[in-house]
């Protein structure tokens, strides 16, 4: 494997549609829950330990070869908001396109055939990592980091926040990100024997509720 | 602009000229340009001019609303199922150039759902003079500026003005009111673009979108040849 492939996959400019999504930040900004660097950090911490942990474990499990259909159903079960399920599938489809063009192979082609409208993004992320020759821990890092980097860059645009404040928040979360990745990979390894029910099911109810409200706005900058 | 390679697998991954079933996909023409230059009005006029002879669809890329798509729906230039809005996260230039995945999905879904299509117009939200479409998304692109935006825009150049397959200078009827010198704009455009075509149009005049429609027909003829 080439560890450097992780940099390609984790690059914020990897063309897989993420730029149009705020990871719940737009709804949280409107609700007054994110107003600056400190509250952005709090928001990201919450997202990391809930949606981030779940995404990281799904991605790691996909690298370890768990059944894609079961993982996709597990992601559905862990995503109460229909708007977030739709966004996750849309992003999964976009990521699959980019991954197939970047690391062509039969496994990704088969997933595209089975899920023409997209599988959940973290599951596809794991499969993309696998196609790139990466390991479960790499996919988990990528998913966990995306769970906080997306809201951070969106908040820079939404609040005209000082970009150094946003980047500082991400850097301060790094040690926690390590721990979340450890937990995610451990759970994914358990799921190899015990099935997808061994994967974490942490959830941030405000993220889900906010996503439903956001999807109904007439005017918004981000798709989710 | 003809891309005849094809990719194995269940669906095309990028600009492949063939659809998964082997048929030729629709020609995709992008329209970009500054805010308020008349991109949506030009798209609407093109739809009216071409819809009786061609199977058409439109993808819009708004900055923060669905306004452009809703304008086209309200004007009923095409049936609603032929118009799709892509959300761009406040960055149309990213969605049409750097990360085209949402737009590719939109054009493929349109072909699947209302196809076969001859032509898909992909409209960018208003952006700056450097915003151009990726070759992975469109086969040809139109850059729309207007005389009221300042007659020095052709002189300033930039990737849109300089490299677009067609430059449209819109709202020529306003030139006398805003003090824009059309001859100077034409000379500057010629200097920037050499042999690439330029159309001066006023959608309020009798000729309307005629020249742009003729250019689009020629592009389509070359695509299907």
Coordinates of C-alpha atoms in Angstrom, one line a residue:
Chain A
X1 CA 0.0 0.0 0.0
X2 CA 0.9 3.6 -0.3
X3 CA 0.1 5.7 2.7
X4 CA 0.3 8.8 0.5
X5 CA -2.9 7.7 -1.2
X6 CA -4.6 8.7 2.1
X7 CA -3.6 12.3 1.4
X8 CA -5.3 12.1 -2.0
X9 CA -8.5 10.7 -0.6
X10 CA -8.6 13.0 2.4
X11 CA -7.8 16.2 0.5
X12 CA -10.6 18.7 0.8
X13 CA -10.3 19.3 -2.9
X14 CA -10.9 15.6 -3.8
X15 CA -13.8 16.1 -6.3
X16 CA -16.6 14.3 -4.5
X17 CA -19.1 17.0 -3.8
X18 CA -18.3 17.8 -0.2
X19 CA -17.9 21.5 -0.9
X20 CA -21.7 22.0 -1.2
X21 CA -22.5 20.6 2.2
X22 CA -22.0 22.2 5.6
X23 CA -22.3 19.1 7.9
X24 CA -25.1 20.8 9.8
X25 CA -23.2 24.0 10.3
X26 CA -25.6 26.2 8.3
X27 CA -28.5 25.2 10.4
X28 CA -26.5 25.6 13.6
X29 CA -25.4 29.1 12.6
X30 CA -28.9 30.2 11.8
X31 CA -30.1 28.8 15.2
X32 CA -27.4 30.8 17.0
X33 CA -25.5 27.7 18.1
X34 CA -22.3 28.6 16.2
X35 CA -21.3 32.2 16.5
X36 CA -17.5 32.1 16.4
X37 CA -14.4 30.0 16.8
X38 CA -15.2 28.6 20.3
X39 CA -18.8 27.5 19.5
X40 CA -17.6 26.1 16.2
X41 CA -15.1 24.0 18.2
X42 CA -18.0 22.8 20.5
X43 CA -20.2 22.0 17.5
X44 CA -17.4 20.0 15.8
X45 CA -16.6 18.1 19.1
X46 CA -20.2 17.1 19.3
X47 CA -20.3 16.0 15.7
X48 CA -17.0 14.1 16.0
X49 CA -18.2 12.0 18.9
X50 CA -21.6 11.2 17.3
X51 CA -21.9 11.3 13.5
X52 CA -18.0 11.2 13.1
X53 CA -17.7 8.1 15.2
X54 CA -20.4 6.3 13.4
X55 CA -19.1 7.3 10.0
X56 CA -15.5 6.3 10.9
X57 CA -16.7 2.9 12.1
X58 CA -18.7 2.3 8.9
X59 CA -15.8 3.3 6.7
X60 CA -13.4 1.1 8.7
X61 CA -15.9 -1.8 8.5
X62 CA -16.1 -1.4 4.7
X63 CA -12.3 -1.7 4.4
X64 CA -12.4 -4.9 6.5
X65 CA -14.8 -6.4 3.9
X66 CA -18.1 -6.4 5.7
X67 CA -21.1 -6.8 3.4
X68 CA -21.9 -3.5 1.6
X69 CA -25.6 -3.9 1.7
X70 CA -25.6 -4.7 5.4
X71 CA -23.4 -1.7 6.1
X72 CA -25.6 0.6 4.0
X73 CA -28.7 -0.6 6.0
X74 CA -26.7 -0.1 9.2
X75 CA -26.0 3.5 8.1
X76 CA -29.7 4.0 7.4
X77 CA -30.7 2.8 10.8
X78 CA -28.2 5.2 12.4
X79 CA -29.5 8.2 10.4
X80 CA -33.0 9.1 11.6
X81 CA -33.4 12.2 9.4
X82 CA -34.6 11.5 5.9
X83 CA -32.9 14.6 4.6
X84 CA -29.5 13.4 6.0
X85 CA -30.0 9.9 4.5
X86 CA -30.7 11.5 1.1
X87 CA -27.6 13.8 1.5
X88 CA -25.4 10.8 2.5
X89 CA -26.6 8.8 -0.5
X90 CA -26.0 11.7 -2.8
X91 CA -22.5 12.2 -1.5
X92 CA -21.9 8.5 -1.6
X93 CA -22.8 8.5 -5.3
X94 CA -20.5 11.4 -6.0
X95 CA -17.7 9.9 -4.1
X96 CA -18.1 6.6 -5.9
X97 CA -17.8 8.4 -9.3
X98 CA -14.6 10.1 -8.2
X99 CA -13.2 6.9 -6.6
X100 CA -13.9 4.8 -9.7
X101 CA -12.2 7.3 -11.9
X102 CA -9.2 7.6 -9.5
X103 CA -8.7 4.0 -8.5
X104 CA -10.6 1.9 -11.1
X105 CA -11.5 -1.6 -10.2
X106 CA -14.2 -4.3 -10.3
X107 CA -15.3 -3.9 -6.7
X108 CA -16.2 -0.3 -7.1
X109 CA -17.9 -1.0 -10.4
X110 CA -20.0 -3.7 -8.7
X111 CA -21.1 -1.2 -6.0
X112 CA -22.1 1.3 -8.7
X113 CA -24.2 -1.4 -10.3
X114 CA -25.8 -2.4 -7.0
X115 CA -26.5 1.2 -5.8
X116 CA -27.2 3.3 -8.9
X117 CA -28.5 6.2 -6.8
X118 CA -25.7 5.9 -4.2
X119 CA -24.8 4.1 -1.0
X120 CA -24.1 6.0 2.2
X121 CA -21.0 8.1 1.9
X122 CA -19.0 6.6 4.8
X123 CA -19.5 3.1 3.4
X124 CA -18.3 4.3 -0.1
X125 CA -15.4 6.1 1.6
X126 CA -14.3 2.8 3.1
X127 CA -14.5 1.0 -0.3
X128 CA -12.6 3.9 -1.9
X129 CA -9.9 3.5 0.7
X130 CA -9.8 -0.2 0.1
X131 CA -9.5 0.4 -3.7
X132 CA -6.6 2.8 -3.0
X133 CA -4.8 0.1 -1.0
X134 CA -5.4 1.8 2.4
X135 CA -6.3 0.2 5.7
X136 CA -9.3 0.4 8.0
X137 CA -7.5 2.9 10.3
X138 CA -6.9 5.2 7.3
X139 CA -10.5 5.2 6.2
X140 CA -11.6 5.9 9.8
X141 CA -9.2 8.9 10.0
X142 CA -10.6 10.2 6.7
X143 CA -14.2 9.9 7.8
X144 CA -13.6 11.3 11.3
X145 CA -11.7 14.3 9.9
X146 CA -14.3 15.0 7.3
X147 CA -16.9 15.1 10.0
X148 CA -15.3 18.2 11.5
X149 CA -13.4 19.8 8.5
X150 CA -16.7 20.1 6.5
X151 CA -18.5 22.3 9.2
X152 CA -15.3 24.2 9.8
X153 CA -14.8 25.3 6.2
X154 CA -18.5 26.0 5.8
X155 CA -18.5 28.2 8.9
X156 CA -15.7 30.3 7.4
X157 CA -18.0 31.1 4.5
X158 CA -21.2 31.4 6.6
X159 CA -19.8 33.7 9.3
X160 CA -16.8 35.2 7.5
X161 CA -15.0 33.6 10.4
X162 CA -11.3 34.2 10.6
X163 CA -10.0 31.0 8.8
X164 CA -7.1 30.7 11.3
X165 CA -9.7 30.4 14.1
X166 CA -11.4 27.5 12.2
X167 CA -8.1 25.7 11.5
X168 CA -7.1 26.2 15.2
X169 CA -10.3 24.5 16.3
X170 CA -9.6 21.5 14.1
X171 CA -6.0 21.3 15.4
X172 CA -7.2 21.3 19.0
X173 CA -9.6 18.5 18.2
X174 CA -6.8 16.3 16.8
X175 CA -6.1 14.3 20.0
X176 CA -9.8 13.5 20.4
X177 CA -9.9 12.6 16.7
X178 CA -7.2 10.0 17.4
X179 CA -9.4 8.5 20.2
X180 CA -12.5 8.4 18.1
X181 CA -10.6 6.6 15.3
X182 CA -9.3 4.0 17.8
X183 CA -12.9 3.3 19.0
X184 CA -14.2 3.2 15.5
X185 CA -11.6 0.7 14.3
X186 CA -12.0 -1.4 17.4
X187 CA -15.8 -1.6 16.8
X188 CA -15.3 -2.4 13.1
X189 CA -13.0 -5.3 14.0
X190 CA -15.7 -6.6 16.4
X191 CA -18.3 -6.3 13.7
X192 CA -16.3 -8.7 11.5
X193 CA -17.3 -11.4 13.9
X194 CA -20.4 -10.1 15.5
X195 CA -22.1 -8.3 12.6
X196 CA -23.0 -4.7 12.0
X197 CA -24.9 -4.4 15.3
X198 CA -21.5 -4.1 16.9
X199 CA -20.9 -0.7 15.2
X200 CA -21.6 2.4 17.4
X201 CA -24.9 4.1 17.0
X202 CA -24.2 7.5 18.6
X203 CA -26.4 10.3 17.4
X204 CA -26.7 14.1 17.9
X205 CA -30.5 14.8 17.9
X206 CA -30.0 18.5 17.1
X207 CA -28.0 17.6 14.0
X208 CA -30.9 15.4 12.8
X209 CA -33.6 18.0 13.7
X210 CA -31.6 20.8 12.2
X211 CA -31.1 18.9 9.0
X212 CA -34.8 18.5 8.6
X213 CA -35.5 22.2 9.1
X214 CA -32.7 23.2 6.8
X215 CA -33.9 21.0 4.0
X216 CA -37.1 23.0 3.9
X217 CA -35.5 26.5 3.8
X218 CA -36.2 28.4 0.5
X219 CA -32.8 30.2 0.7
X220 CA -29.6 28.5 1.8
X221 CA -26.0 28.4 0.9
X222 CA -25.4 24.7 1.4
X223 CA -27.2 21.6 0.3
X224 CA -27.1 20.1 3.9
Chain B
X1 CA -14.2 18.3 -28.2
X2 CA -15.3 14.8 -29.3
X3 CA -14.4 12.2 -26.7
X4 CA -14.9 8.8 -28.2
X5 CA -13.4 6.7 -25.5
X6 CA -15.8 4.9 -23.2
X7 CA -15.5 3.6 -19.7
X8 CA -16.4 0.1 -18.8
X9 CA -18.9 -0.3 -16.0
X10 CA -22.4 0.5 -15.0
X11 CA -22.3 4.3 -15.5
X12 CA -20.1 6.8 -17.2
X13 CA -17.6 8.4 -14.8
X14 CA -16.9 11.6 -16.5
X15 CA -17.1 13.1 -20.0
X16 CA -17.5 9.8 -21.8
X17 CA -19.3 10.5 -25.1
X18 CA -21.3 7.2 -24.8
X19 CA -23.9 6.3 -22.3
X20 CA -23.7 3.0 -20.5
X21 CA -26.0 1.4 -23.1
X22 CA -23.7 2.5 -25.9
X23 CA -25.8 5.4 -27.3
X24 CA -24.4 8.8 -27.7
X25 CA -25.1 11.1 -24.9
X26 CA -26.6 14.6 -25.3
X27 CA -24.3 17.6 -26.1
X28 CA -23.7 19.7 -23.1
X29 CA -23.3 23.4 -23.4
X30 CA -22.3 25.6 -20.4
X31 CA -23.3 29.2 -19.9
X32 CA -21.3 31.3 -17.5
X33 CA -20.7 35.0 -16.8
X34 CA -21.1 37.7 -14.2
X35 CA -24.2 38.2 -12.1
X36 CA -27.1 39.9 -14.0
X37 CA -25.6 39.6 -17.5
X38 CA -28.6 37.7 -18.8
X39 CA -27.6 34.0 -18.6
X40 CA -30.9 32.8 -17.4
X41 CA -32.8 35.0 -19.9
X42 CA -30.5 33.6 -22.7
X43 CA -31.2 30.0 -21.5
X44 CA -35.0 30.8 -21.5
X45 CA -34.8 32.3 -25.0
X46 CA -32.7 29.3 -26.3
X47 CA -35.3 26.9 -24.9
X48 CA -38.1 28.7 -26.7
X49 CA -36.1 28.8 -29.9
X50 CA -35.0 25.2 -29.9
X51 CA -37.6 23.2 -28.0
X52 CA -39.8 22.4 -31.0
X53 CA -36.9 20.9 -33.0
X54 CA -34.7 19.4 -30.2
X55 CA -35.1 17.4 -27.0
X56 CA -33.8 19.8 -24.4
X57 CA -33.0 19.9 -20.6
X58 CA -31.5 22.5 -18.3
X59 CA -29.3 22.3 -15.2
X60 CA -28.9 25.5 -13.1
X61 CA -26.2 26.2 -10.5
X62 CA -27.5 28.9 -8.2
X63 CA -25.4 30.5 -5.5
X64 CA -27.8 30.3 -2.6
X65 CA -31.4 29.8 -4.0
X66 CA -33.3 28.0 -6.7
X67 CA -34.1 31.3 -8.3
X68 CA -32.8 30.5 -11.8
X69 CA -34.6 27.2 -11.9
X70 CA -37.7 28.8 -10.6
X71 CA -37.6 31.6 -13.2
X72 CA -37.4 29.0 -15.9
X73 CA -40.2 27.0 -14.4
X74 CA -42.4 30.1 -14.0
X75 CA -41.7 31.1 -17.6
X76 CA -42.6 27.5 -18.6
X77 CA -39.8 27.3 -21.1
X78 CA -39.6 23.6 -20.6
X79 CA -41.7 21.0 -18.7
X80 CA -40.6 21.0 -15.0
X81 CA -39.1 17.5 -15.2
X82 CA -36.5 18.8 -17.7
X83 CA -35.1 21.4 -15.3
X84 CA -32.8 20.5 -12.4
X85 CA -31.2 22.8 -9.9
X86 CA -27.8 21.9 -8.4
X87 CA -26.8 23.4 -5.0
X88 CA -23.3 24.8 -5.0
X89 CA -22.4 25.6 -1.4
X90 CA -22.0 29.3 -2.4
X91 CA -19.4 28.5 -5.0
X92 CA -20.8 28.0 -8.5
X93 CA -17.2 28.0 -10.0
X94 CA -16.4 25.0 -7.8
X95 CA -19.4 23.1 -9.0
X96 CA -18.8 23.8 -12.7
X97 CA -15.0 23.5 -12.7
X98 CA -13.2 22.0 -9.7
X99 CA -15.7 19.5 -8.5
X100 CA -18.2 18.7 -11.1
X101 CA -19.7 15.5 -9.5
X102 CA -23.1 17.0 -8.6
X103 CA -23.5 18.4 -12.1
X104 CA -22.5 15.2 -13.8
X105 CA -25.1 13.4 -11.7
X106 CA -27.7 15.9 -12.7
X107 CA -27.1 15.6 -16.4
X108 CA -27.0 11.8 -16.2
X109 CA -30.3 11.7 -14.2
X110 CA -32.0 14.0 -16.8
X111 CA -30.9 11.6 -19.6
X112 CA -32.1 8.6 -17.6
X113 CA -35.4 10.2 -16.7
X114 CA -36.5 12.3 -19.6
X115 CA -34.1 11.2 -22.4
X116 CA -33.2 10.7 -25.0
X117 CA -31.9 14.3 -25.1
X118 CA -30.1 16.2 -27.8
X119 CA -28.9 19.1 -25.8
X120 CA -28.4 19.9 -22.1
X121 CA -27.8 23.6 -21.2
X122 CA -25.8 23.8 -17.9
X123 CA -26.1 27.3 -16.5
X124 CA -23.6 28.6 -13.9
X125 CA -24.7 31.0 -11.2
X126 CA -23.3 34.5 -11.7
X127 CA -19.6 34.5 -10.9
X128 CA -16.4 36.3 -11.7
X129 CA -14.5 36.7 -14.9
X130 CA -12.3 33.6 -14.2
X131 CA -15.2 31.1 -13.8
X132 CA -15.1 28.6 -16.6
X133 CA -16.6 25.1 -17.0
X134 CA -14.6 21.9 -16.8
X135 CA -14.1 20.0 -20.0
X136 CA -15.3 17.0 -18.0
X137 CA -18.7 18.6 -17.7
X138 CA -19.4 20.5 -20.9
X139 CA -18.5 20.1 -24.5
X140 CA -18.6 23.8 -25.3
X141 CA -19.2 26.9 -23.3
X142 CA -20.7 30.3 -23.7
X143 CA -19.6 33.3 -21.7
X144 CA -22.3 36.0 -21.3
X145 CA -21.4 39.6 -20.4
X146 CA -23.5 42.7 -20.9
X147 CA -22.9 46.2 -22.0
X148 CA -24.2 47.7 -18.8
X149 CA -21.5 45.8 -16.8
X150 CA -18.9 48.1 -18.3
X151 CA -17.5 48.3 -21.8
X152 CA -14.0 47.5 -20.5
X153 CA -14.8 43.9 -19.7
X154 CA -13.6 42.5 -23.0
X155 CA -10.4 44.5 -22.6
X156 CA -9.8 43.0 -19.1
X157 CA -10.0 39.5 -20.6
X158 CA -9.8 36.6 -18.2
X159 CA -10.4 32.9 -18.9
X160 CA -14.2 33.4 -19.6
X161 CA -13.9 36.2 -22.1
X162 CA -10.7 34.9 -23.7
X163 CA -11.3 31.1 -24.0
X164 CA -15.1 30.5 -24.1
X165 CA -16.2 28.9 -27.3
X166 CA -18.7 31.7 -27.8
X167 CA -18.7 35.2 -26.2
X168 CA -22.1 36.8 -25.9
X169 CA -22.3 40.6 -25.4
X170 CA -25.9 41.0 -24.1
X171 CA -28.3 43.9 -23.7
X172 CA -26.9 45.9 -26.7
X173 CA -30.1 48.0 -26.5
X174 CA -28.9 49.5 -23.3
X175 CA -25.6 50.7 -24.8
X176 CA -26.7 54.3 -25.5
X177 CA -28.1 54.7 -22.0
X178 CA -25.0 53.5 -20.1
X179 CA -22.4 55.1 -22.4
X180 CA -20.9 51.8 -23.6
X181 CA -19.0 51.8 -26.9
X182 CA -20.0 48.7 -28.8
X183 CA -17.3 49.1 -31.5
X184 CA -14.7 49.3 -28.8
X185 CA -16.1 46.2 -27.1
X186 CA -16.0 44.3 -30.4
X187 CA -12.4 45.4 -31.1
X188 CA -11.3 44.4 -27.6
X189 CA -13.0 41.1 -27.9
X190 CA -11.4 40.4 -31.2
X191 CA -8.0 41.2 -29.7
X192 CA -8.6 38.8 -26.8
X193 CA -10.2 36.0 -28.8
X194 CA -8.6 36.0 -32.3
X195 CA -10.9 33.8 -34.4
X196 CA -13.3 32.7 -31.6
X197 CA -16.8 34.0 -32.3
X198 CA -18.6 36.8 -30.5
X199 CA -22.3 37.6 -30.7
X200 CA -23.8 40.9 -29.8
X201 CA -27.4 40.5 -28.9
X202 CA -30.5 42.2 -27.4
X203 CA -33.2 39.7 -26.3
X204 CA -35.6 42.6 -26.7
X205 CA -34.9 43.0 -30.4
X206 CA -36.6 41.1 -33.1
X207 CA -33.6 38.9 -33.8
X208 CA -33.4 38.0 -30.1
X209 CA -31.4 34.9 -29.4
X210 CA -31.2 33.9 -33.1
X211 CA -27.4 34.0 -33.5
X212 CA -26.7 32.0 -30.3
X213 CA -29.3 29.5 -31.3
X214 CA -27.7 29.1 -34.7
X215 CA -24.3 28.6 -33.0
X216 CA -25.8 25.9 -30.7
X217 CA -27.3 24.1 -33.8
X218 CA -23.9 24.1 -35.4
X219 CA -22.3 22.7 -32.3
X220 CA -24.9 20.0 -32.2
X221 CA -24.4 19.1 -35.9
X222 CA -20.7 18.7 -35.2
X223 CA -21.4 16.6 -32.1
X224 CA -23.7 14.2 -33.9
X225 CA -21.7 14.0 -37.1

